[in-house]
Tab-separated table of C-alpha atoms in Angstrom:
chain	number	residue	atom	x	y	z
A	1	MET	CA	0.168	-0.097	-0.056
A	2	ASN	CA	1.725	3.316	-0.941
A	3	ILE	CA	1.143	6.568	0.255
A	4	ASP	CA	-1.814	7.985	-1.637
A	5	LYS	CA	-3.454	4.492	-0.960
A	6	ILE	CA	-3.283	4.957	2.899
A	7	PHE	CA	-4.409	8.716	2.217
A	8	GLU	CA	-7.899	7.739	0.497
A	9	VAL	CA	-9.677	7.922	3.529
A	10	PHE	CA	-9.536	11.937	3.689
A	11	GLN	CA	-11.161	12.107	0.254
A	12	ASN	CA	-14.285	12.844	1.629
A	13	LYS	CA	-14.232	15.437	4.566
A	14	LYS	CA	-15.972	13.600	7.798
A	15	GLU	CA	-16.029	14.299	11.657
A	16	ASN	CA	-13.643	11.278	11.940
A	17	TYR	CA	-11.543	8.991	9.788
A	18	GLN	CA	-10.981	5.102	10.058
A	19	LEU	CA	-8.472	3.071	8.524
A	20	VAL	CA	-5.868	0.224	9.048
A	21	ILE	CA	-1.842	0.953	8.333
A	22	PRO	CA	-0.179	-2.398	7.089
A	23	ASP	CA	2.840	-3.650	8.720
A	24	HIS	CA	5.690	-2.386	6.205
A	25	TRP	CA	4.782	1.276	7.280
A	26	SER	CA	5.811	0.217	10.726
A	27	GLN	CA	8.419	1.603	12.990
A	28	GLY	CA	9.447	-1.225	15.501
A	29	ARG	CA	5.874	-2.298	16.931
A	30	THR	CA	4.007	1.059	15.952
A	31	VAL	CA	2.980	3.088	12.938
A	32	PHE	CA	5.929	5.033	11.536
A	33	GLY	CA	6.017	8.295	13.431
A	34	GLY	CA	5.857	10.659	10.621
A	35	LEU	CA	2.942	8.895	8.914
A	36	SER	CA	0.758	9.094	12.021
A	37	ALA	CA	1.790	12.854	12.092
A	38	ALA	CA	0.600	13.508	8.429
A	39	LEU	CA	-2.622	11.629	9.428
A	40	ALA	CA	-3.201	13.908	12.058
A	41	TYR	CA	-2.218	16.978	10.112
A	42	GLN	CA	-4.412	15.696	6.913
A	43	ALA	CA	-7.634	15.783	9.259
A	44	ALA	CA	-6.962	19.260	10.257
A	45	GLU	CA	-6.160	20.590	6.631
A	46	ASN	CA	-9.498	18.957	5.473
A	47	LEU	CA	-11.059	21.605	8.136
A	48	ILE	CA	-10.036	24.673	6.245
A	49	GLU	CA	-11.904	25.798	3.734
A	50	ASP	CA	-10.262	29.486	2.482
A	51	GLN	CA	-6.604	30.036	1.380
A	52	ARG	CA	-5.022	29.658	5.060
A	53	GLU	CA	-1.399	28.001	4.966
A	54	LEU	CA	-0.132	26.178	7.056
A	55	ARG	CA	2.199	27.847	9.832
A	56	ALA	CA	3.237	25.619	12.262
A	57	PHE	CA	2.614	22.191	13.344
A	58	HIS	CA	3.277	20.670	16.849
A	59	CYS	CA	3.035	16.984	17.290
A	60	ASN	CA	3.086	14.572	20.631
A	61	PHE	CA	3.619	11.333	20.048
A	62	ILE	CA	1.825	9.925	23.555
A	63	GLY	CA	1.506	6.184	22.788
A	64	PRO	CA	2.032	3.444	20.519
A	65	VAL	CA	0.080	3.194	17.180
A	66	ASN	CA	0.275	-0.541	16.462
A	67	VAL	CA	-0.388	-1.315	12.767
A	68	GLU	CA	-2.764	-3.910	11.340
A	69	GLU	CA	-5.306	-2.655	13.895
A	70	PRO	CA	-7.913	0.120	13.597
A	71	ILE	CA	-7.399	3.817	14.460
A	72	GLU	CA	-9.611	6.725	14.268
A	73	VAL	CA	-8.190	9.907	12.987
A	74	THR	CA	-10.049	13.153	14.661
A	75	ALA	CA	-9.867	16.969	14.056
A	76	GLU	CA	-11.540	20.297	15.720
A	77	VAL	CA	-10.927	23.460	15.305
A	78	LEU	CA	-10.154	25.243	18.910
A	79	ARG	CA	-10.153	28.934	17.175
A	80	THR	CA	-10.561	30.702	14.141
A	81	GLY	CA	-10.020	34.356	13.734
A	82	LYS	CA	-9.456	36.992	11.145
A	83	ASN	CA	-6.119	35.634	9.880
A	84	VAL	CA	-5.529	32.296	11.788
A	85	THR	CA	-6.945	29.035	12.826
A	86	GLN	CA	-5.590	26.988	15.311
A	87	ILE	CA	-6.884	23.154	14.883
A	88	LEU	CA	-6.419	20.104	17.555
A	89	ALA	CA	-5.990	16.407	15.566
A	90	LYS	CA	-5.489	13.377	17.465
A	91	VAL	CA	-5.011	9.675	16.364
A	92	VAL	CA	-6.691	6.938	18.799
A	93	GLN	CA	-6.734	3.575	18.924
A	94	ASN	CA	-8.581	1.616	21.308
A	95	GLY	CA	-9.969	4.531	23.010
A	96	GLN	CA	-6.353	5.912	24.102
A	97	VAL	CA	-4.952	8.766	22.268
A	98	GLY	CA	-1.413	7.941	20.583
A	99	VAL	CA	-0.683	11.206	18.700
A	100	MET	CA	-2.088	14.695	18.933
A	101	ALA	CA	-1.152	17.696	17.243
A	102	GLN	CA	-1.815	21.083	16.992
A	103	VAL	CA	-1.886	22.931	13.523
A	104	CYS	CA	-1.689	26.639	12.957
A	105	PHE	CA	-2.898	27.636	9.337
A	106	GLY	CA	-2.809	31.660	8.703
A	107	ILE	CA	-3.563	33.356	5.869
A	108	SER	CA	-0.667	35.880	3.775
A	109	ARG	CA	-1.263	39.632	4.441
A	110	ASP	CA	0.691	42.560	3.062
A	111	SER	CA	3.201	43.796	5.540
A	112	LYS	CA	6.197	46.644	5.912
A	113	LEU	CA	8.499	44.054	7.496
A	114	ASN	CA	10.600	42.030	4.928
A	115	HIS	CA	13.815	40.312	6.706
A	116	VAL	CA	15.385	36.883	5.146
A	117	ASP	CA	18.602	35.472	6.418
A	118	HIS	CA	18.440	31.889	5.222
A	119	PRO	CA	20.830	29.233	6.457
A	120	ARG	CA	22.252	27.202	3.326
A	121	HIS	CA	23.520	23.873	2.364
A	122	ASP	CA	26.192	23.062	-0.328
A	123	MET	CA	25.158	19.540	-1.452
A	124	GLU	CA	24.522	18.522	-4.751
A	125	VAL	CA	21.704	16.624	-5.710
A	126	PRO	CA	22.088	13.081	-5.543
A	127	LYS	CA	21.645	10.718	-8.784
A	128	LYS	CA	20.458	7.662	-6.432
A	129	ALA	CA	19.688	6.695	-3.038
A	130	LYS	CA	22.106	4.881	-0.510
A	131	TYR	CA	20.678	1.056	-0.653
A	132	ILE	CA	19.062	0.414	2.707
A	133	PRO	CA	19.069	-3.408	3.634
A	134	GLN	CA	16.117	-4.836	5.493
A	135	ILE	CA	17.580	-6.008	8.662
A	136	PRO	CA	14.774	-7.748	10.822
A	137	LYS	CA	14.360	-5.719	14.327
A	138	ILE	CA	17.145	-3.206	13.180
A	139	VAL	CA	16.188	-1.557	10.192
A	140	PRO	CA	12.352	-0.173	10.408
A	141	LYS	CA	10.382	-1.803	7.749
A	142	PHE	CA	8.770	1.628	6.864
A	143	ILE	CA	12.113	2.806	5.640
A	144	ARG	CA	11.453	1.009	1.917
A	145	HIS	CA	8.930	3.676	1.465
A	146	PHE	CA	11.848	6.434	1.168
A	147	ASP	CA	15.179	7.058	-0.726
A	148	LEU	CA	17.782	8.280	1.661
A	149	ALA	CA	21.069	9.814	0.198
A	150	LEU	CA	23.331	10.054	3.065
A	151	ASP	CA	26.124	13.225	2.426
A	152	LYS	CA	27.209	13.563	5.680
A	153	GLY	CA	27.104	11.108	8.862
A	154	SER	CA	26.210	7.290	8.952
A	155	PHE	CA	23.075	5.165	9.313
A	156	SER	CA	25.462	2.695	11.107
A	157	VAL	CA	26.151	2.388	14.880
A	158	GLY	CA	29.470	3.578	16.393
A	159	THR	CA	30.907	5.143	13.437
A	160	ARG	CA	30.394	8.981	14.540
A	161	LYS	CA	31.042	10.985	17.337
A	162	ASP	CA	29.183	13.788	16.338
A	163	PRO	CA	25.406	13.674	16.057
A	164	GLU	CA	24.997	15.272	12.783
A	165	MET	CA	23.621	14.174	9.299
A	166	HIS	CA	23.285	15.985	5.806
A	167	GLY	CA	21.504	14.124	3.075
A	168	TRP	CA	18.397	14.228	0.776
A	169	CYS	CA	15.119	12.057	1.102
A	170	ARG	CA	12.093	11.524	-1.491
A	171	LEU	CA	9.658	9.111	-1.679
A	172	SER	CA	10.368	5.893	-3.347
A	173	GLN	CA	7.047	5.329	-5.047
A	174	ALA	CA	6.297	8.826	-6.122
A	175	PRO	CA	2.640	9.791	-5.437
A	176	GLU	CA	0.504	11.181	-7.834
A	177	LYS	CA	1.127	14.796	-6.428
A	178	MET	CA	2.809	16.240	-3.175
A	179	ARG	CA	0.627	17.040	-0.655
A	180	MET	CA	1.841	18.835	2.888
A	181	ALA	CA	0.913	15.614	4.507
A	182	TYR	CA	3.510	13.933	2.281
A	183	LEU	CA	6.457	16.422	3.169
A	184	ILE	CA	5.612	15.771	6.929
A	185	ALA	CA	6.219	12.150	6.633
A	186	LEU	CA	9.306	12.848	4.448
A	187	MET	CA	10.679	14.873	7.028
A	188	ASP	CA	10.609	11.995	9.669
A	189	ALA	CA	12.283	9.539	7.853
A	190	TRP	CA	15.676	10.043	9.305
A	191	PRO	CA	17.185	8.011	11.900
A	192	PRO	CA	17.910	10.055	14.962
A	193	THR	CA	21.305	11.503	14.425
A	194	MET	CA	22.604	10.103	17.895
A	195	PHE	CA	22.417	6.795	16.652
A	196	GLN	CA	25.743	6.639	14.791
A	197	MET	CA	27.181	7.569	18.402
A	198	MET	CA	26.025	4.225	20.024
A	199	LYS	CA	27.997	1.139	20.555
A	200	LEU	CA	24.910	-0.957	20.058
A	201	PRO	CA	21.490	-0.253	18.638
A	202	ALA	CA	18.874	0.279	21.228
A	203	PRO	CA	15.309	1.387	20.714
A	204	ALA	CA	14.183	5.188	20.752
A	205	SER	CA	10.819	7.412	20.647
A	206	THR	CA	10.246	10.540	19.459
A	207	MET	CA	8.333	12.410	22.028
A	208	SER	CA	7.428	16.035	20.409
A	209	TRP	CA	8.248	17.191	17.330
A	210	ASP	CA	7.775	21.118	16.117
A	211	ILE	CA	7.942	22.293	12.364
A	212	GLU	CA	7.546	25.936	10.996
A	213	PHE	CA	6.849	26.081	7.510
A	214	LEU	CA	8.045	29.062	5.328
A	215	HIS	CA	5.953	30.464	2.661
A	216	PRO	CA	5.656	30.683	0.086
A	217	ILE	CA	6.460	27.279	-0.628
A	218	SER	CA	7.521	26.561	-4.144
A	219	GLU	CA	5.773	23.904	-6.373
A	220	ILE	CA	7.764	20.418	-5.091
A	221	SER	CA	7.414	17.289	-7.397
A	222	PRO	CA	6.649	13.932	-6.394
A	223	THR	CA	10.110	12.807	-7.483
A	224	ASP	CA	12.148	15.958	-6.142
A	225	TRP	CA	14.555	15.579	-3.570
A	226	LEU	CA	14.093	17.413	-0.171
A	227	ALA	CA	17.617	18.321	1.467
A	228	CYS	CA	18.329	18.020	5.316
A	229	VAL	CA	20.592	18.887	7.536
A	230	VAL	CA	19.891	17.862	11.221
A	231	LYS	CA	22.164	17.929	14.648
A	232	ALA	CA	21.763	17.489	17.904
A	233	SER	CA	22.450	20.278	20.052
A	234	HIS	CA	22.208	18.312	23.475
A	235	VAL	CA	22.318	15.000	24.424
A	236	ASN	CA	21.680	13.646	27.729
A	237	GLN	CA	20.196	11.578	30.493
A	238	GLY	CA	18.777	9.589	27.929
A	239	TYR	CA	17.352	12.587	25.672
A	240	GLY	CA	18.157	13.886	22.378
A	241	HIS	CA	17.374	17.331	21.342
A	242	GLU	CA	17.470	18.052	17.449
A	243	GLU	CA	17.186	20.950	15.183
A	244	ALA	CA	16.807	20.509	11.173
A	245	ASN	CA	16.567	22.317	8.456
A	246	PHE	CA	14.923	21.341	4.853
A	247	TRP	CA	15.162	22.673	1.459
A	248	ASP	CA	13.558	21.742	-1.786
A	249	GLN	CA	15.287	20.502	-4.761
A	250	ASN	CA	16.489	24.226	-5.897
A	251	GLY	CA	17.694	25.205	-2.540
A	252	ARG	CA	14.790	26.989	-1.152
A	253	LEU	CA	14.497	26.990	2.521
A	254	VAL	CA	10.788	25.079	3.060
A	255	ALA	CA	11.085	24.456	7.037
A	256	LEU	CA	12.674	24.405	10.474
A	257	CYS	CA	12.305	21.890	12.859
A	258	ARG	CA	12.560	20.418	16.359
A	259	GLN	CA	12.452	17.311	18.082
A	260	VAL	CA	13.005	15.750	21.284
A	261	VAL	CA	13.635	12.305	21.065
A	262	ALA	CA	13.961	9.595	24.088
A	263	VAL	CA	16.891	6.946	23.704
A	264	PHE	CA	17.101	3.913	25.558
A	265	GLY	CA	20.696	3.173	25.476
């Protein structure tokens, strides 16, 4: 089941959406976090009826959401004003909230303020992805749905002393069109940077994830690569604090991210 197939349930706007995520989208025992976050976002986007654009996405991963079991996705408007709409979205399974996202949409408006000081990268667009073997209990199954091309860092444990990665990512099976929800899923395809510092593999779990989107976002083709530079600024007491920037294939900054990861090793 490719990503378009999963999101067919959102074609008709409803109060709640029910679906089952197949095992090949799993991350350990749970649904790949980027996908569950994208589901919550899509339910929120379906409540927007004007030209308001996604400005900020805050997501908490509260508990496991199992594959091959029914889940329910809901969203409600907390407040809508002249410029901004705030929406709360949830992914629920067996009566328990697994993922909760607060999503902020805002209209574009004229302003006398205009200051742009964006970070840049010097990576060349890759010609092919890096092959990642499906090693049971080590490499999560969802990785098969993404192409990753690493420019700096490593996917292997015990190979680096610094928690930093530079590279490119895209969906391995191009969707019909690139949705904002797919971009959110794509931004979570990278493993935690601190893995490469560990001597042995160990489980990890994202606790909270913040994304700020810069507009206007240029048209991104379903086959385009997305550049990423991600670094953990602080790793201590079993938690890592990561910061990431994402650019489109033409070098235009798309989003700024922060993530808190619990590492059990």
